[in-house]
């Protein structure tokens, strides 16, 4: 069985039952001049994940293991956005407002879509999610069941928000999650570090953490 050097212990995975999750690598979060930057964030902290993710996708696409991309966002009429989420933040920076790349986090807008470097290929699954977790109000559970997935390699942004929420949801549903430290990003360095530590703490309370080269080595075998 392929085994990745990971914390807190080696992570064994089966090529027939493992899926890759790429969470919310969207222009609104990652592009300079976009929504994320308008909130005062340094998008370079997220953009450091792009090159390792490109390498990971290139290698993963040589296997038969599935790839699932997610996008956080809402319908144009905001009917799927809870008022409490909508009210959050300064009025000029709310979901649905006009941003540099269209209405912020609204499906169909340029900013809502995945960055050019990591665009899904034909046949890859794209799941639109209204929440932080990828399981909430989506078809992810059914999709994973159909694929026969038991283990998830989790990547994307942001580490402490959508990645963490998804890993916790997945862990409670019985999936074993390997989070790739260089392929997940946070606007806040301290959250990046602690977020990863929290996953692997207490014997892997939410999952495992590794660097992508350790996984690439196993994929290349
Ligand atoms: C946030 C996300 N941070 N994808 N979304 O609001 O983590």
mmCIF file of N, CA and C in Angstrom, residues 84-197:
data_model
loop_
_atom_site.group_PDB
_atom_site.id
_atom_site.type_symbol
_atom_site.label_atom_id
_atom_site.label_comp_id
_atom_site.label_asym_id
_atom_site.label_seq_id
_atom_site.Cartn_x
_atom_site.Cartn_y
_atom_site.Cartn_z
ATOM 1 N N UNK A 84 -27.347 35.924 8.266
ATOM 2 C CA UNK A 84 -26.223 36.142 9.197
ATOM 3 C C UNK A 84 -24.887 36.168 8.452
ATOM 4 N N UNK A 85 -24.774 35.357 7.383
ATOM 5 C CA UNK A 85 -23.526 35.354 6.593
ATOM 6 C C UNK A 85 -23.440 36.629 5.758
ATOM 7 N N UNK A 86 -24.581 37.035 5.222
ATOM 8 C CA UNK A 86 -24.640 38.207 4.349
ATOM 9 C C UNK A 86 -24.282 39.483 5.103
ATOM 10 N N UNK A 87 -24.692 39.555 6.346
ATOM 11 C CA UNK A 87 -24.480 40.790 7.140
ATOM 12 C C UNK A 87 -23.021 40.970 7.554
ATOM 13 N N UNK A 88 -22.260 39.868 7.520
ATOM 14 C CA UNK A 88 -20.880 39.884 8.014
ATOM 15 C C UNK A 88 -20.002 40.832 7.193
ATOM 16 N N UNK A 89 -19.107 41.571 7.830
ATOM 17 C CA UNK A 89 -18.147 42.406 7.122
ATOM 18 C C UNK A 89 -18.661 43.824 6.922
ATOM 19 N N UNK A 90 -17.773 44.684 6.433
ATOM 20 C CA UNK A 90 -18.165 46.077 6.175
ATOM 21 C C UNK A 90 -19.128 46.114 4.997
ATOM 22 N N UNK A 91 -20.108 47.043 5.001
ATOM 23 C CA UNK A 91 -21.127 47.041 3.952
ATOM 24 C C UNK A 91 -20.562 47.043 2.533
ATOM 25 N N UNK A 92 -19.446 47.698 2.290
ATOM 26 C CA UNK A 92 -18.910 47.774 0.924
ATOM 27 C C UNK A 92 -18.277 46.450 0.487
ATOM 28 N N UNK A 93 -18.164 45.502 1.399
ATOM 29 C CA UNK A 93 -17.457 44.260 1.070
ATOM 30 C C UNK A 93 -18.325 43.035 1.286
ATOM 31 N N UNK A 94 -19.632 43.212 1.141
ATOM 32 C CA UNK A 94 -20.503 42.069 1.389
ATOM 33 C C UNK A 94 -20.620 41.157 0.172
ATOM 34 N N UNK A 95 -20.950 39.896 0.465
ATOM 35 C CA UNK A 95 -21.243 38.938 -0.611
ATOM 36 C C UNK A 95 -22.364 39.511 -1.477
ATOM 37 N N UNK A 96 -22.187 39.416 -2.794
ATOM 38 C CA UNK A 96 -23.227 39.904 -3.716
ATOM 39 C C UNK A 96 -22.994 41.320 -4.178
ATOM 40 N N UNK A 97 -22.122 42.071 -3.481
ATOM 41 C CA UNK A 97 -21.815 43.428 -3.925
ATOM 42 C C UNK A 97 -20.913 43.373 -5.162
ATOM 43 N N UNK A 98 -20.871 44.509 -5.880
ATOM 44 C CA UNK A 98 -19.975 44.584 -7.041
ATOM 45 C C UNK A 98 -18.540 44.601 -6.548
ATOM 46 N N UNK A 99 -17.718 43.734 -7.114
ATOM 47 C CA UNK A 99 -16.296 43.708 -6.785
ATOM 48 C C UNK A 99 -15.495 43.897 -8.064
ATOM 49 N N UNK A 100 -14.180 43.805 -7.949
ATOM 50 C CA UNK A 100 -13.315 44.014 -9.115
ATOM 51 C C UNK A 100 -13.550 42.958 -10.192
ATOM 52 N N UNK A 101 -14.017 41.782 -9.791
ATOM 53 C CA UNK A 101 -14.183 40.681 -10.754
ATOM 54 C C UNK A 101 -15.634 40.205 -10.810
ATOM 55 N N UNK A 102 -16.566 41.160 -10.696
ATOM 56 C CA UNK A 102 -17.998 40.843 -10.734
ATOM 57 C C UNK A 102 -18.565 40.828 -9.330
ATOM 58 N N UNK A 103 -19.814 40.387 -9.226
ATOM 59 C CA UNK A 103 -20.439 40.359 -7.892
ATOM 60 C C UNK A 103 -19.707 39.328 -7.017
ATOM 61 N N UNK A 104 -19.402 39.728 -5.818
ATOM 62 C CA UNK A 104 -18.537 38.930 -4.933
ATOM 63 C C UNK A 104 -19.193 37.600 -4.560
ATOM 64 N N UNK A 105 -18.463 36.515 -4.835
ATOM 65 C CA UNK A 105 -18.872 35.139 -4.491
ATOM 66 C C UNK A 105 -20.262 34.772 -5.022
ATOM 67 N N UNK A 106 -20.553 35.241 -6.225
ATOM 68 C CA UNK A 106 -21.823 34.898 -6.865
ATOM 69 C C UNK A 106 -21.548 33.972 -8.044
ATOM 70 N N UNK A 107 -22.286 32.868 -8.079
ATOM 71 C CA UNK A 107 -22.102 31.867 -9.150
ATOM 72 C C UNK A 107 -22.250 32.522 -10.521
ATOM 73 N N UNK A 108 -21.377 32.145 -11.425
ATOM 74 C CA UNK A 108 -21.421 32.670 -12.792
ATOM 75 C C UNK A 108 -20.564 33.906 -12.987
ATOM 76 N N UNK A 109 -20.129 34.533 -11.914
ATOM 77 C CA UNK A 109 -19.275 35.719 -12.030
ATOM 78 C C UNK A 109 -17.819 35.279 -12.227
ATOM 79 N N UNK A 110 -17.034 36.131 -12.864
ATOM 80 C CA UNK A 110 -15.629 35.807 -13.139
ATOM 81 C C UNK A 110 -14.861 35.504 -11.840
ATOM 82 N N UNK A 111 -15.084 36.302 -10.834
ATOM 83 C CA UNK A 111 -14.352 36.138 -9.572
ATOM 84 C C UNK A 111 -14.708 34.871 -8.816
ATOM 85 N N UNK A 112 -15.896 34.343 -9.070
ATOM 86 C CA UNK A 112 -16.344 33.126 -8.377
ATOM 87 C C UNK A 112 -15.633 31.887 -8.910
ATOM 88 N N UNK A 113 -15.143 31.970 -10.120
ATOM 89 C CA UNK A 113 -14.584 30.760 -10.750
ATOM 90 C C UNK A 113 -13.141 30.507 -10.289
ATOM 91 N N UNK A 114 -12.679 29.323 -10.641
ATOM 92 C CA UNK A 114 -11.352 28.858 -10.231
ATOM 93 C C UNK A 114 -10.275 29.569 -11.054
ATOM 94 N N UNK A 115 -9.159 29.870 -10.418
ATOM 95 C CA UNK A 115 -8.072 30.590 -11.091
ATOM 96 C C UNK A 115 -7.594 29.818 -12.336
ATOM 97 N N UNK A 116 -7.100 30.579 -13.315
ATOM 98 C CA UNK A 116 -6.712 29.980 -14.606
ATOM 99 C C UNK A 116 -5.731 28.814 -14.428
ATOM 100 N N UNK A 117 -4.773 28.981 -13.515
ATOM 101 C CA UNK A 117 -3.705 27.981 -13.359
ATOM 102 C C UNK A 117 -4.232 26.616 -12.930
ATOM 103 N N UNK A 118 -5.407 26.586 -12.287
ATOM 104 C CA UNK A 118 -5.900 25.328 -11.705
ATOM 105 C C UNK A 118 -7.267 24.956 -12.245
ATOM 106 N N UNK A 119 -7.612 25.485 -13.416
ATOM 107 C CA UNK A 119 -8.934 25.192 -13.995
ATOM 108 C C UNK A 119 -9.159 23.680 -14.103
ATOM 109 N N UNK A 120 -10.335 23.216 -13.698
ATOM 110 C CA UNK A 120 -10.650 21.780 -13.831
ATOM 111 C C UNK A 120 -10.616 21.340 -15.288
ATOM 112 N N UNK A 121 -10.211 20.102 -15.503
ATOM 113 C CA UNK A 121 -10.274 19.532 -16.853
ATOM 114 C C UNK A 121 -11.631 18.863 -17.035
ATOM 115 N N UNK A 122 -11.997 18.602 -18.296
ATOM 116 C CA UNK A 122 -13.236 17.877 -18.569
ATOM 117 C C UNK A 122 -13.251 16.576 -17.787
ATOM 118 N N UNK A 123 -14.390 16.294 -17.155
ATOM 119 C CA UNK A 123 -14.509 15.032 -16.418
ATOM 120 C C UNK A 123 -14.208 15.189 -14.936
ATOM 121 N N UNK A 124 -13.549 16.262 -14.570
ATOM 122 C CA UNK A 124 -13.319 16.491 -13.140
ATOM 123 C C UNK A 124 -14.581 17.105 -12.523
ATOM 124 N N UNK A 125 -14.784 16.775 -11.265
ATOM 125 C CA UNK A 125 -16.046 17.175 -10.610
ATOM 126 C C UNK A 125 -15.875 18.567 -9.993
ATOM 127 N N UNK A 126 -16.888 19.403 -10.174
ATOM 128 C CA UNK A 126 -16.887 20.732 -9.543
ATOM 129 C C UNK A 126 -18.144 20.835 -8.682
ATOM 130 N N UNK A 127 -17.937 21.120 -7.410
ATOM 131 C CA UNK A 127 -19.071 21.207 -6.473
ATOM 132 C C UNK A 127 -19.187 22.643 -5.960
ATOM 133 N N UNK A 128 -20.362 23.234 -6.174
ATOM 134 C CA UNK A 128 -20.618 24.570 -5.637
ATOM 135 C C UNK A 128 -21.198 24.440 -4.243
ATOM 136 N N UNK A 129 -20.636 25.202 -3.332
ATOM 137 C CA UNK A 129 -21.050 25.068 -1.925
ATOM 138 C C UNK A 129 -21.389 26.441 -1.349
ATOM 139 N N UNK A 130 -22.505 26.524 -0.632
ATOM 140 C CA UNK A 130 -22.875 27.809 -0.035
ATOM 141 C C UNK A 130 -22.227 28.058 1.327
ATOM 142 N N UNK A 131 -21.644 27.001 1.901
ATOM 143 C CA UNK A 131 -21.073 27.145 3.242
ATOM 144 C C UNK A 131 -19.559 27.051 3.216
ATOM 145 N N UNK A 132 -18.991 26.992 4.387
ATOM 146 C CA UNK A 132 -17.542 26.816 4.502
ATOM 147 C C UNK A 132 -17.184 25.346 4.291
ATOM 148 N N UNK A 133 -17.953 24.447 4.870
ATOM 149 C CA UNK A 133 -17.699 23.020 4.687
ATOM 150 C C UNK A 133 -18.228 22.544 3.341
ATOM 151 N N UNK A 134 -17.488 21.612 2.725
ATOM 152 C CA UNK A 134 -17.886 21.126 1.390
ATOM 153 C C UNK A 134 -19.030 20.115 1.445
ATOM 154 N N UNK A 135 -19.367 19.631 2.655
ATOM 155 C CA UNK A 135 -20.460 18.654 2.761
ATOM 156 C C UNK A 135 -21.811 19.343 2.961
ATOM 157 N N UNK A 136 -21.792 20.538 3.548
ATOM 158 C CA UNK A 136 -23.041 21.215 3.885
ATOM 159 C C UNK A 136 -23.796 21.670 2.617
ATOM 160 N N UNK A 137 -25.035 21.166 2.471
ATOM 161 C CA UNK A 137 -25.925 21.581 1.377
ATOM 162 C C UNK A 137 -25.322 21.343 -0.014
ATOM 163 N N UNK A 138 -24.546 20.256 -0.139
ATOM 164 C CA UNK A 138 -23.985 19.890 -1.446
ATOM 165 C C UNK A 138 -24.205 18.390 -1.699
ATOM 166 N N UNK A 139 -23.787 17.960 -2.880
ATOM 167 C CA UNK A 139 -23.897 16.556 -3.269
ATOM 168 C C UNK A 139 -22.597 15.792 -2.984
ATOM 169 N N UNK A 140 -21.707 16.366 -2.160
ATOM 170 C CA UNK A 140 -20.394 15.727 -1.974
ATOM 171 C C UNK A 140 -20.497 14.320 -1.380
ATOM 172 N N UNK A 141 -21.359 14.133 -0.366
ATOM 173 C CA UNK A 141 -21.465 12.800 0.251
ATOM 174 C C UNK A 141 -21.839 11.751 -0.784
ATOM 175 N N UNK A 142 -22.866 12.057 -1.573
ATOM 176 C CA UNK A 142 -23.337 11.105 -2.592
ATOM 177 C C UNK A 142 -22.243 10.875 -3.644
ATOM 178 N N UNK A 143 -21.561 11.940 -4.021
ATOM 179 C CA UNK A 143 -20.492 11.820 -5.027
ATOM 180 C C UNK A 143 -19.389 10.898 -4.527
ATOM 181 N N UNK A 144 -18.967 11.076 -3.286
ATOM 182 C CA UNK A 144 -17.886 10.246 -2.737
ATOM 183 C C UNK A 144 -18.343 8.800 -2.589
ATOM 184 N N UNK A 145 -19.608 8.627 -2.208
ATOM 185 C CA UNK A 145 -20.127 7.259 -2.064
ATOM 186 C C UNK A 145 -20.105 6.562 -3.427
ATOM 187 N N UNK A 146 -20.535 7.278 -4.457
ATOM 188 C CA UNK A 146 -20.539 6.688 -5.809
ATOM 189 C C UNK A 146 -19.129 6.334 -6.269
ATOM 190 N N UNK A 147 -18.163 7.166 -5.896
ATOM 191 C CA UNK A 147 -16.770 6.919 -6.298
ATOM 192 C C UNK A 147 -16.123 5.818 -5.456
ATOM 193 N N UNK A 148 -16.765 5.485 -4.346
ATOM 194 C CA UNK A 148 -16.183 4.491 -3.441
ATOM 195 C C UNK A 148 -15.013 5.040 -2.652
ATOM 196 N N UNK A 149 -14.990 6.357 -2.470
ATOM 197 C CA UNK A 149 -13.844 6.979 -1.774
ATOM 198 C C UNK A 149 -13.920 6.749 -0.276
ATOM 199 N N UNK A 150 -12.755 6.503 0.306
ATOM 200 C CA UNK A 150 -12.657 6.325 1.763
ATOM 201 C C UNK A 150 -11.609 7.273 2.350
ATOM 202 N N UNK A 151 -10.702 7.697 1.484
ATOM 203 C CA UNK A 151 -9.632 8.580 1.935
ATOM 204 C C UNK A 151 -9.611 9.821 1.051
ATOM 205 N N UNK A 152 -9.318 10.959 1.676
ATOM 206 C CA UNK A 152 -9.316 12.222 0.939
ATOM 207 C C UNK A 152 -7.977 12.927 1.123
ATOM 208 N N UNK A 153 -7.411 13.375 0.015
ATOM 209 C CA UNK A 153 -6.268 14.282 0.090
ATOM 210 C C UNK A 153 -6.859 15.680 -0.061
ATOM 211 N N UNK A 154 -6.633 16.520 0.950
ATOM 212 C CA UNK A 154 -7.335 17.803 1.003
ATOM 213 C C UNK A 154 -6.351 18.954 0.788
ATOM 214 N N UNK A 155 -6.714 19.845 -0.140
ATOM 215 C CA UNK A 155 -5.884 21.001 -0.492
ATOM 216 C C UNK A 155 -6.797 22.213 -0.663
ATOM 217 N N UNK A 156 -6.193 23.397 -0.817
ATOM 218 C CA UNK A 156 -6.989 24.575 -1.142
ATOM 219 C C UNK A 156 -6.921 25.653 -0.085
ATOM 220 N N UNK A 157 -7.907 26.534 -0.121
ATOM 221 C CA UNK A 157 -7.906 27.685 0.798
ATOM 222 C C UNK A 157 -9.304 27.878 1.388
ATOM 223 N N UNK A 158 -9.358 28.504 2.565
ATOM 224 C CA UNK A 158 -8.249 28.854 3.422
ATOM 225 C C UNK A 158 -8.120 27.777 4.513
ATOM 226 N N UNK A 159 -6.905 27.625 4.996
ATOM 227 C CA UNK A 159 -6.605 26.505 5.897
ATOM 228 C C UNK A 159 -7.559 26.423 7.085
ATOM 229 N N UNK A 160 -7.745 27.563 7.752
ATOM 230 C CA UNK A 160 -8.506 27.513 9.017
ATOM 231 C C UNK A 160 -10.015 27.652 8.799
ATOM 232 N N UNK A 161 -10.423 27.993 7.573
ATOM 233 C CA UNK A 161 -11.858 28.186 7.341
ATOM 234 C C UNK A 161 -12.406 27.000 6.535
ATOM 235 N N UNK A 162 -12.359 27.082 5.207
ATOM 236 C CA UNK A 162 -13.043 26.052 4.409
ATOM 237 C C UNK A 162 -12.316 24.706 4.416
ATOM 238 N N UNK A 163 -10.983 24.745 4.487
ATOM 239 C CA UNK A 163 -10.255 23.469 4.550
ATOM 240 C C UNK A 163 -10.544 22.783 5.882
ATOM 241 N N UNK A 164 -10.416 23.535 6.980
ATOM 242 C CA UNK A 164 -10.637 22.943 8.303
ATOM 243 C C UNK A 164 -12.066 22.435 8.450
ATOM 244 N N UNK A 165 -13.025 23.268 8.045
ATOM 245 C CA UNK A 165 -14.435 22.860 8.206
ATOM 246 C C UNK A 165 -14.696 21.581 7.417
ATOM 247 N N UNK A 166 -14.160 21.510 6.216
ATOM 248 C CA UNK A 166 -14.372 20.325 5.376
ATOM 249 C C UNK A 166 -13.702 19.094 5.972
ATOM 250 N N UNK A 167 -12.486 19.264 6.482
ATOM 251 C CA UNK A 167 -11.779 18.118 7.083
ATOM 252 C C UNK A 167 -12.545 17.623 8.304
ATOM 253 N N UNK A 168 -13.060 18.544 9.095
ATOM 254 C CA UNK A 168 -13.826 18.118 10.289
ATOM 255 C C UNK A 168 -15.096 17.383 9.871
ATOM 256 N N UNK A 169 -15.781 17.930 8.861
ATOM 257 C CA UNK A 169 -16.995 17.258 8.374
ATOM 258 C C UNK A 169 -16.655 15.862 7.849
ATOM 259 N N UNK A 170 -15.562 15.781 7.099
ATOM 260 C CA UNK A 170 -15.165 14.504 6.494
ATOM 261 C C UNK A 170 -14.782 13.494 7.571
ATOM 262 N N UNK A 171 -14.028 13.964 8.547
ATOM 263 C CA UNK A 171 -13.587 13.102 9.644
ATOM 264 C C UNK A 171 -14.784 12.509 10.388
ATOM 265 N N UNK A 172 -15.793 13.347 10.640
ATOM 266 C CA UNK A 172 -16.995 12.848 11.333
ATOM 267 C C UNK A 172 -17.761 11.839 10.483
ATOM 268 N N UNK A 173 -17.590 11.914 9.169
ATOM 269 C CA UNK A 173 -18.269 10.970 8.268
ATOM 270 C C UNK A 173 -17.434 9.723 8.002
ATOM 271 N N UNK A 174 -16.284 9.630 8.643
ATOM 272 C CA UNK A 174 -15.497 8.407 8.542
ATOM 273 C C UNK A 174 -14.402 8.416 7.488
ATOM 274 N N UNK A 175 -14.176 9.562 6.843
ATOM 275 C CA UNK A 175 -13.093 9.628 5.853
ATOM 276 C C UNK A 175 -11.763 9.896 6.546
ATOM 277 N N UNK A 176 -10.700 9.288 6.021
ATOM 278 C CA UNK A 176 -9.350 9.588 6.490
ATOM 279 C C UNK A 176 -8.804 10.708 5.608
ATOM 280 N N UNK A 177 -8.401 11.809 6.224
ATOM 281 C CA UNK A 177 -7.975 12.990 5.451
ATOM 282 C C UNK A 177 -6.490 13.245 5.605
ATOM 283 N N UNK A 178 -5.819 13.395 4.473
ATOM 284 C CA UNK A 178 -4.428 13.843 4.455
ATOM 285 C C UNK A 178 -4.430 15.279 3.937
ATOM 286 N N UNK A 179 -3.975 16.213 4.768
ATOM 287 C CA UNK A 179 -3.919 17.623 4.378
ATOM 288 C C UNK A 179 -2.485 17.942 3.965
ATOM 289 N N UNK A 180 -2.324 18.554 2.785
ATOM 290 C CA UNK A 180 -0.977 18.863 2.286
ATOM 291 C C UNK A 180 -0.613 20.297 2.649
ATOM 292 N N UNK A 181 0.380 20.427 3.538
ATOM 293 C CA UNK A 181 0.697 21.732 4.129
ATOM 294 C C UNK A 181 1.069 22.782 3.082
ATOM 295 N N UNK A 182 1.815 22.380 2.041
ATOM 296 C CA UNK A 182 2.228 23.369 1.036
ATOM 297 C C UNK A 182 1.123 23.641 0.010
ATOM 298 N N UNK A 183 0.054 22.880 0.055
ATOM 299 C CA UNK A 183 -1.059 23.052 -0.890
ATOM 300 C C UNK A 183 -2.300 23.632 -0.213
ATOM 301 N N UNK A 184 -2.165 24.055 1.042
ATOM 302 C CA UNK A 184 -3.255 24.784 1.702
ATOM 303 C C UNK A 184 -2.692 26.125 2.174
ATOM 304 N N UNK A 185 -3.547 27.155 2.154
ATOM 305 C CA UNK A 185 -3.040 28.483 2.495
ATOM 306 C C UNK A 185 -4.013 29.284 3.327
ATOM 307 N N UNK A 186 -3.423 30.142 4.146
ATOM 308 C CA UNK A 186 -4.200 31.060 4.988
ATOM 309 C C UNK A 186 -3.645 32.466 4.793
ATOM 310 N N UNK A 187 -4.509 33.482 4.947
ATOM 311 C CA UNK A 187 -4.021 34.861 4.935
ATOM 312 C C UNK A 187 -3.219 35.165 6.200
ATOM 313 N N UNK A 188 -3.361 34.291 7.212
ATOM 314 C CA UNK A 188 -2.751 34.552 8.528
ATOM 315 C C UNK A 188 -1.743 33.449 8.846
ATOM 316 N N UNK A 189 -0.435 33.778 8.883
ATOM 317 C CA UNK A 189 0.591 32.743 9.111
ATOM 318 C C UNK A 189 0.356 31.955 10.393
ATOM 319 N N UNK A 190 -0.129 32.628 11.433
ATOM 320 C CA UNK A 190 -0.328 31.910 12.697
ATOM 321 C C UNK A 190 -1.471 30.910 12.587
ATOM 322 N N UNK A 191 -2.502 31.237 11.805
ATOM 323 C CA UNK A 191 -3.610 30.297 11.618
ATOM 324 C C UNK A 191 -3.167 29.105 10.768
ATOM 325 N N UNK A 192 -2.293 29.389 9.780
ATOM 326 C CA UNK A 192 -1.762 28.303 8.942
ATOM 327 C C UNK A 192 -1.053 27.280 9.833
ATOM 328 N N UNK A 193 -0.185 27.786 10.688
ATOM 329 C CA UNK A 193 0.615 26.877 11.529
ATOM 330 C C UNK A 193 -0.271 26.129 12.527
ATOM 331 N N UNK A 194 -1.090 26.886 13.236
ATOM 332 C CA UNK A 194 -1.917 26.254 14.277
ATOM 333 C C UNK A 194 -2.990 25.364 13.642
ATOM 334 N N UNK A 195 -3.527 25.825 12.511
ATOM 335 C CA UNK A 195 -4.563 25.024 11.834
ATOM 336 C C UNK A 195 -4.044 23.642 11.481
ATOM 337 N N UNK A 196 -2.810 23.595 10.986
ATOM 338 C CA UNK A 196 -2.224 22.297 10.625
ATOM 339 C C UNK A 196 -1.897 21.486 11.872
ATOM 340 N N UNK A 197 -1.404 22.175 12.894
ATOM 341 C CA UNK A 197 -1.101 21.451 14.138
ATOM 342 C C UNK A 197 -2.364 20.830 14.736
#
